[in-house]
XYZ file of C-alpha atoms in Angstrom:
484
model
C 0.000 0.000 0.000
C 3.038 2.280 0.085
C 2.444 3.200 -3.543
C -1.115 4.270 -2.700
C 0.180 6.603 0.036
C 2.870 7.970 -2.292
C 0.295 8.563 -5.023
C -2.025 10.294 -2.560
C 0.769 12.593 -1.342
C 1.767 13.348 -4.928
C -1.798 14.261 -5.931
C -2.249 16.444 -2.849
C 1.057 18.177 -3.564
C 0.016 18.843 -7.159
C -3.354 20.224 -6.036
C -1.637 22.488 -3.508
C 0.902 23.646 -6.094
C -1.877 24.328 -8.584
C -3.663 26.479 -5.994
C -0.470 28.437 -5.333
C 0.026 28.965 -9.070
C -3.605 30.077 -9.393
C -3.041 32.743 -6.736
C 0.093 33.878 -8.593
C -1.964 34.302 -11.773
C -4.734 36.156 -9.926
C -2.159 38.559 -8.469
C -0.396 39.168 -11.791
C -3.598 39.482 -13.843
C -5.387 41.827 -11.466
C -5.714 44.426 -14.256
C -8.034 42.279 -16.375
C -10.668 39.924 -14.952
C -11.353 38.294 -18.349
C -7.696 37.351 -18.804
C -7.555 36.062 -15.223
C -10.474 33.687 -15.758
C -9.075 32.526 -19.106
C -5.720 31.636 -17.531
C -7.402 29.939 -14.562
C -9.416 27.862 -17.030
C -6.201 26.740 -18.722
C -4.616 25.957 -15.346
C -7.677 23.943 -14.320
C -7.611 21.763 -17.430
C -3.797 21.630 -17.717
C -2.406 21.582 -14.151
C 1.262 22.621 -13.899
C 1.643 22.547 -17.698
C -0.769 25.456 -17.844
C 1.453 27.513 -15.560
C 4.518 26.769 -17.674
C 2.533 28.056 -20.647
C 1.639 31.130 -18.558
C 5.328 31.855 -17.861
C 5.919 32.211 -21.594
C 2.611 33.704 -22.718
C 0.922 35.380 -19.773
C 3.232 37.595 -17.738
C 2.949 41.373 -17.835
C 5.804 43.805 -18.203
C 6.337 45.581 -14.901
C 8.839 48.329 -15.689
C 6.988 51.635 -15.302
C 9.789 53.508 -17.083
C 10.207 50.880 -19.779
C 12.158 53.122 -22.149
C 14.471 54.342 -19.388
C 13.737 58.014 -20.032
C 15.589 60.475 -17.846
C 13.680 63.025 -15.780
C 14.722 65.722 -18.269
C 13.408 63.669 -21.202
C 10.113 62.952 -19.446
C 9.779 66.619 -18.524
C 10.497 67.657 -22.128
C 7.705 65.451 -23.516
C 5.300 66.637 -20.802
C 6.009 70.291 -21.594
C 5.364 69.703 -25.294
C 2.063 67.989 -24.537
C 0.972 70.697 -22.106
C 1.835 73.415 -24.618
C -0.242 71.798 -27.366
C -3.212 71.188 -25.074
C -3.098 74.849 -24.028
C -2.964 76.055 -27.643
C -5.886 73.823 -28.589
C -8.036 75.167 -25.768
C -6.993 78.756 -26.499
C -7.996 78.298 -30.138
C -4.680 79.383 -31.616
C -4.590 79.717 -35.404
C -3.391 76.284 -36.580
C -5.468 74.494 -33.964
C -8.625 76.456 -34.795
C -9.661 74.268 -37.726
C -12.998 72.572 -38.406
C -12.049 68.915 -37.908
C -9.665 69.645 -35.027
C -12.446 71.579 -33.289
C -15.001 68.865 -33.991
C -12.758 66.077 -32.681
C -10.969 68.117 -30.022
C -11.643 65.570 -27.256
C -10.094 62.779 -29.327
C -7.095 64.966 -30.122
C -6.543 65.952 -26.484
C -7.051 62.404 -25.196
C -4.284 61.106 -27.482
C -2.023 63.960 -26.413
C -2.461 63.353 -22.701
C -2.629 59.566 -22.874
C 0.041 58.584 -25.399
C 1.912 61.924 -25.693
C 0.856 61.935 -29.348
C 1.775 65.391 -30.567
C -0.238 66.762 -33.471
C 1.522 67.836 -36.669
C -0.263 70.017 -39.200
C 1.408 70.095 -42.608
C 1.689 66.609 -44.063
C 1.130 64.671 -47.245
C -0.155 61.099 -47.412
C -0.312 58.401 -50.062
C -2.297 55.203 -49.562
C -1.082 51.785 -50.736
C -3.476 48.830 -50.818
C -1.300 46.482 -52.871
C 2.052 45.033 -51.852
C 4.098 45.368 -55.037
C 3.291 49.056 -55.355
C 4.111 49.721 -51.708
C 7.449 47.899 -51.714
C 8.496 49.186 -55.140
C 7.987 52.749 -53.910
C 9.606 52.188 -50.517
C 12.690 50.490 -51.961
C 13.005 53.305 -54.507
C 12.854 55.820 -51.633
C 15.505 53.828 -49.763
C 17.676 53.905 -52.875
C 17.462 57.712 -52.868
C 18.393 58.062 -49.168
C 21.255 60.474 -48.490
C 21.714 60.331 -44.705
C 19.898 57.477 -42.947
C 17.379 54.671 -43.296
C 15.587 53.275 -40.230
C 13.567 50.093 -40.791
C 11.398 48.241 -38.264
C 9.214 45.230 -39.091
C 7.491 42.511 -37.121
C 8.052 39.913 -39.862
C 10.965 39.863 -42.299
C 11.118 36.658 -44.315
C 14.233 35.100 -45.830
C 12.686 35.102 -49.303
C 12.885 37.133 -52.508
C 11.326 40.261 -50.981
C 13.471 40.006 -47.858
C 16.616 39.712 -49.986
C 15.508 42.655 -52.097
C 15.159 44.813 -48.973
C 18.527 43.626 -47.605
C 20.197 44.409 -50.946
C 18.723 47.931 -50.957
C 19.919 48.559 -47.395
C 23.377 47.126 -48.156
C 23.748 49.349 -51.224
C 22.960 52.436 -49.121
C 25.322 51.333 -46.337
C 28.122 50.957 -48.900
C 27.345 54.515 -50.051
C 27.907 55.823 -46.513
C 24.239 56.134 -45.496
C 23.462 55.212 -41.877
C 21.305 52.073 -41.876
C 19.459 50.727 -38.832
C 17.322 47.579 -38.961
C 15.112 46.444 -36.065
C 12.996 43.286 -36.110
C 10.944 41.209 -33.684
C 12.452 37.952 -32.416
C 9.181 36.011 -32.699
C 7.811 37.385 -35.947
C 11.166 37.130 -37.738
C 12.359 33.892 -36.150
C 13.672 32.565 -39.477
C 16.346 35.285 -39.707
C 19.953 34.381 -38.928
C 22.940 36.426 -37.882
C 24.667 35.514 -41.128
C 21.956 37.350 -43.064
C 23.390 40.648 -41.837
C 27.149 40.057 -41.816
C 27.821 42.081 -44.950
C 25.490 44.893 -43.904
C 27.216 45.160 -40.519
C 30.657 45.055 -42.157
C 29.695 48.203 -44.067
C 28.498 50.095 -40.990
C 24.867 48.968 -40.837
C 23.342 48.210 -37.449
C 20.884 45.412 -36.674
C 18.968 44.885 -33.435
C 16.420 42.309 -32.228
C 13.468 43.259 -30.040
C 13.138 40.874 -27.071
C 15.719 38.350 -28.311
C 15.686 34.797 -27.003
C 18.050 33.812 -24.212
C 20.435 30.917 -24.799
C 19.150 30.824 -28.339
C 15.745 29.293 -27.555
C 14.232 30.544 -24.262
C 12.078 33.650 -24.599
C 9.844 34.611 -21.672
C 8.675 37.648 -23.672
C 7.335 35.552 -26.536
C 3.826 36.872 -25.860
C 4.814 40.547 -26.043
C 5.637 41.054 -29.680
C 6.762 44.246 -31.320
C 4.138 44.300 -34.055
C 5.154 47.693 -35.487
C 5.957 48.113 -39.191
C 7.638 51.407 -40.042
C 10.360 52.828 -42.234
C 11.832 56.329 -41.966
C 14.092 57.723 -44.700
C 16.260 60.809 -44.041
C 13.680 61.963 -41.491
C 11.610 63.143 -44.476
C 9.608 60.130 -45.633
C 7.816 57.619 -43.426
C 5.951 54.368 -43.990
C 3.395 52.955 -41.550
C 0.730 50.276 -41.915
C 0.011 46.570 -42.086
C 2.420 45.096 -44.660
C 5.285 42.957 -43.361
C 8.240 41.901 -45.515
C 7.598 38.606 -47.301
C 6.354 37.331 -50.646
C 2.991 36.406 -49.087
C 2.416 40.161 -48.725
C 2.810 40.423 -52.502
C 0.117 37.771 -53.041
C 2.658 35.182 -54.178
C 1.906 32.448 -51.608
C -0.825 30.010 -52.653
C -2.129 29.525 -49.092
C -3.261 33.165 -48.871
C -3.668 34.187 -52.511
C -4.200 37.898 -53.150
C -3.077 39.964 -50.160
C -5.225 43.000 -49.354
C -3.606 45.421 -46.907
C -3.100 49.139 -46.277
C 0.106 51.096 -45.772
C 0.694 54.855 -45.797
C 3.603 56.816 -47.209
C 3.786 60.065 -45.251
C 5.780 63.239 -45.533
C 5.885 66.303 -43.310
C 6.268 67.049 -39.629
C 4.499 63.811 -38.684
C 7.631 61.931 -39.789
C 9.455 63.478 -36.809
C 6.935 61.869 -34.464
C 7.259 58.529 -36.248
C 11.033 58.851 -35.878
C 10.646 59.578 -32.148
C 8.804 56.279 -31.655
C 11.413 54.354 -33.624
C 14.203 55.867 -31.511
C 12.532 54.630 -28.305
C 12.315 51.046 -29.582
C 15.803 51.203 -31.069
C 17.430 52.447 -27.863
C 15.632 49.792 -25.832
C 16.709 47.022 -28.217
C 20.396 47.986 -28.097
C 20.205 48.586 -24.335
C 21.090 52.272 -24.781
C 24.623 51.509 -25.994
C 24.395 54.245 -28.642
C 22.044 56.623 -26.898
C 23.990 59.626 -28.186
C 23.395 58.607 -31.814
C 22.182 61.412 -34.035
C 18.935 60.856 -35.923
C 17.592 63.000 -38.775
C 14.948 65.589 -37.895
C 15.044 67.997 -40.860
C 12.797 71.039 -41.271
C 9.806 70.358 -43.522
C 8.247 72.900 -45.847
C 4.992 71.260 -46.941
C 1.967 73.546 -47.275
C -0.759 70.873 -47.289
C -2.828 71.216 -44.116
C -3.530 67.620 -43.024
C -3.242 67.216 -39.225
C -2.002 63.840 -37.970
C -1.025 62.087 -34.742
C 1.182 59.025 -34.223
C -0.335 56.911 -31.436
C 1.407 53.930 -29.855
C 0.487 51.386 -27.223
C 2.098 48.367 -25.619
C 2.325 46.064 -22.613
C 4.676 48.556 -20.956
C 1.712 50.854 -20.321
C -1.154 50.542 -17.845
C -3.385 52.371 -20.337
C -4.538 50.765 -23.587
C -3.960 53.918 -25.633
C -4.900 52.571 -29.051
C -8.024 50.773 -27.869
C -9.172 53.978 -26.186
C -8.491 55.938 -29.367
C -10.582 53.531 -31.443
C -13.428 53.587 -28.920
C -13.363 57.384 -28.870
C -13.486 57.472 -32.664
C -16.509 55.151 -32.674
C -18.286 57.207 -30.028
C -17.619 60.374 -32.085
C -19.414 58.996 -35.164
C -22.665 60.594 -36.247
C -23.331 58.894 -39.601
C -21.183 55.934 -40.638
C -18.182 53.845 -39.579
C -16.044 51.616 -41.816
C -13.801 48.982 -40.199
C -11.407 46.548 -41.858
C -9.515 44.083 -39.687
C -8.153 40.531 -40.006
C -9.163 39.712 -36.422
C -12.278 40.923 -34.595
C -12.054 39.696 -30.996
C -12.667 42.861 -28.949
C -13.233 43.214 -25.231
C -16.468 44.314 -23.554
C -15.657 48.029 -23.633
C -15.098 47.975 -27.404
C -18.235 45.904 -27.981
C -20.273 48.296 -25.848
C -18.982 51.246 -27.904
C -20.055 49.481 -31.116
C -23.482 48.662 -29.713
C -24.062 52.221 -28.494
C -23.122 53.603 -31.902
C -25.514 51.217 -33.641
C -28.308 51.959 -31.179
C -27.738 55.671 -31.846
C -28.466 55.204 -35.525
C -24.869 55.128 -36.772
C -24.318 52.755 -39.691
C -21.441 50.345 -39.008
C -19.665 48.378 -41.736
C -17.162 45.677 -40.708
C -15.039 43.570 -43.062
C -12.963 40.537 -42.051
C -11.312 37.737 -44.062
C -13.642 35.091 -45.421
C -10.803 32.601 -45.066
C -8.671 33.490 -42.034
C -5.109 32.407 -41.333
C -6.081 31.087 -37.873
C -9.393 29.112 -37.670
C -9.542 29.491 -33.877
C -9.452 33.275 -34.301
C -12.185 33.048 -36.952
C -14.523 31.276 -34.549
C -13.932 33.957 -31.934
C -14.532 36.696 -34.522
C -17.818 35.158 -35.654
C -19.003 34.990 -32.066
C -18.623 38.750 -31.587
C -19.804 39.701 -35.064
C -22.913 37.562 -34.672
C -23.759 39.645 -31.631
C -23.349 42.918 -33.554
C -25.553 41.609 -36.371
C -28.425 41.706 -33.898
C -27.768 45.432 -33.418
C -27.802 46.151 -37.154
C -24.121 46.014 -38.167
C -23.295 45.156 -41.780
C -20.613 42.439 -41.851
C -18.644 41.452 -44.956
C -16.450 38.371 -45.509
C -13.603 39.106 -47.936
C -13.091 36.201 -50.362
C -10.628 37.422 -52.994
C -7.655 36.467 -50.814
C -6.557 37.451 -47.331
C -7.656 40.764 -45.804
C -4.930 42.128 -43.501
C -5.860 45.838 -43.544
C -6.285 47.554 -40.176
C -8.332 50.677 -40.843
C -11.186 52.598 -39.266
C -12.873 55.690 -40.686
C -15.565 57.912 -39.191
C -18.095 59.995 -41.168
C -15.711 60.469 -44.102
C -13.691 62.865 -41.935
C -11.110 61.099 -39.779
C -9.331 57.785 -40.167
C -6.662 55.586 -38.654
C -4.248 53.172 -40.320
C -1.608 51.122 -38.560
C -0.729 47.781 -37.053
C -3.531 47.406 -34.510
C -5.915 44.470 -34.814
C -9.216 44.538 -32.962
C -8.283 41.979 -30.330
C -6.818 41.712 -26.837
C -3.372 40.944 -28.248
C -3.128 44.274 -30.032
C -4.919 46.202 -27.304
C -2.883 44.877 -24.391
C -0.056 42.461 -25.284
C 1.721 43.760 -28.392
C 3.662 46.928 -29.141
C 1.534 48.643 -31.800
C 1.531 51.906 -33.751
C -1.169 53.791 -35.683
C -1.510 57.123 -37.363
C -4.668 59.188 -36.878
C -5.473 61.449 -39.845
C -7.780 64.474 -39.647
C -8.344 64.786 -43.389
C -11.435 64.157 -45.515
C -9.522 63.135 -48.642
C -7.782 60.272 -46.855
C -10.943 59.143 -45.044
C -12.995 59.156 -48.248
C -10.280 57.288 -50.151
C -10.219 54.571 -47.464
C -14.013 54.369 -47.537
C -13.889 54.040 -51.320
C -11.422 51.153 -51.001
C -13.786 49.452 -48.547
C -16.752 49.876 -50.864
C -14.827 48.515 -53.852
C -13.761 45.516 -51.723
C -17.413 44.595 -51.094
C -17.515 43.299 -54.687
C -15.189 40.508 -53.494
C -17.184 39.767 -50.336
C -20.036 37.649 -49.067
C -22.341 39.394 -46.651
C -22.754 37.723 -43.264
C -26.438 38.039 -42.480
C -28.395 37.060 -39.387
C -29.990 34.253 -41.396
C -26.648 32.872 -42.571
C -25.190 33.148 -39.085
C -28.158 31.252 -37.601
C -27.578 28.339 -40.009
C -24.095 27.487 -38.750
C -23.500 23.942 -37.531
C -23.663 23.110 -33.813
C -19.999 22.151 -33.875
C -19.163 25.701 -35.031
C -21.279 27.088 -32.178
C -19.290 24.953 -29.740
C -15.973 26.172 -31.155
C -17.200 29.779 -31.025
C -18.103 29.417 -27.369
C -14.729 27.957 -26.464
C -12.858 30.562 -28.512
C -14.832 33.323 -26.805
C -13.896 32.004 -23.374
C -10.220 32.284 -24.310
C -10.594 35.557 -26.247
C -8.862 37.690 -23.569
C -5.604 35.827 -24.176
C -5.769 34.894 -27.880
């Protein structure tokens, strides 16, 4: 009977350990009750193993001064924010403009929340197709005279990746400063040898949250999902395209790739550069903190106010989620949303429902064939709920829809890296641009409307006909939605 006693002690020890681990999760997840319950559910069904999974995928960042800003640097940013807020409320000339007045609360919230300074004179070009975007960006890189700063979540070791590396190497050989930053998880296929020649010619390469000992990465769940390029401090790129041939529509699994990226010029590029510098300095552990970056004077005359808004797990506040909710609550006529993943939290869902109940027309487009079936089931669960409130939902069938856009009333719009899910809202480092310009908003709305020709409409009747097995998967996916 000794084995019975040993087994009993072992089971009791495991139960006790599981309880201790549950309390650890409750303590660490105290910011979000939904995430807490999701992790406890995993721990209940996968004792011990579930906690090991939590160590890699569930822990929060705790550093309040994540970017190690000095008191002088923090004070400088605060003074800039305070000065702009004061000018907005005093109605100074540049700030006294129709759309800025109409959306003043949104503007001020971004300023005070994410320190997103507004720039006024900018020019923007929209890309919805990968070849056009990368052809133009690589041409701009080829014309760089001083520096090229590139940051992508995914860089593949394929034809497009090699083309980008060749363009950067050519500029480095010409004496241009080249900096390349990529995410350890998204770009896991990259090798040190890929950059040897670039580094030999003065280029610099950094990895965000690199693995320890080559394979252990406790920050695997906090991905730097940003996708930006800044050339000579004059031209910036921001949006959803990563670097890989699938983003050119050349991978059979996905087919045609529908995305959105912006090419921007003007003072807003300075603010995009500021955000790159923060990530760059963190990645190289501030070894080259005295590096000089390009911040040239711009002379554009096109009045098109913009803000660069970022969010990440280093912040207690979900800046980008709040921005999107505020945009939705500001709508009076119509909202257009394109996103590959629609797994929002309760606050976002409530904002959508209130807009619909107020008579605002809401159009949402997601992929008809997603890259992650589990995410699709979660998306359908939430979209089915909004169908009952009158939302129009479209399933894009031409290929894969990866665009992350939201427009309000043909007046303001946002484009960036943020998906409508807990991962983008709370776990990933994300970046969006907010544009106060009717031309850009109407062009994005026109793209949406043209995309409907390649869509099926998800109706209440169609949604009601889904198989019971799909309903079961939706329910399970929804339970885990806070940590997907």
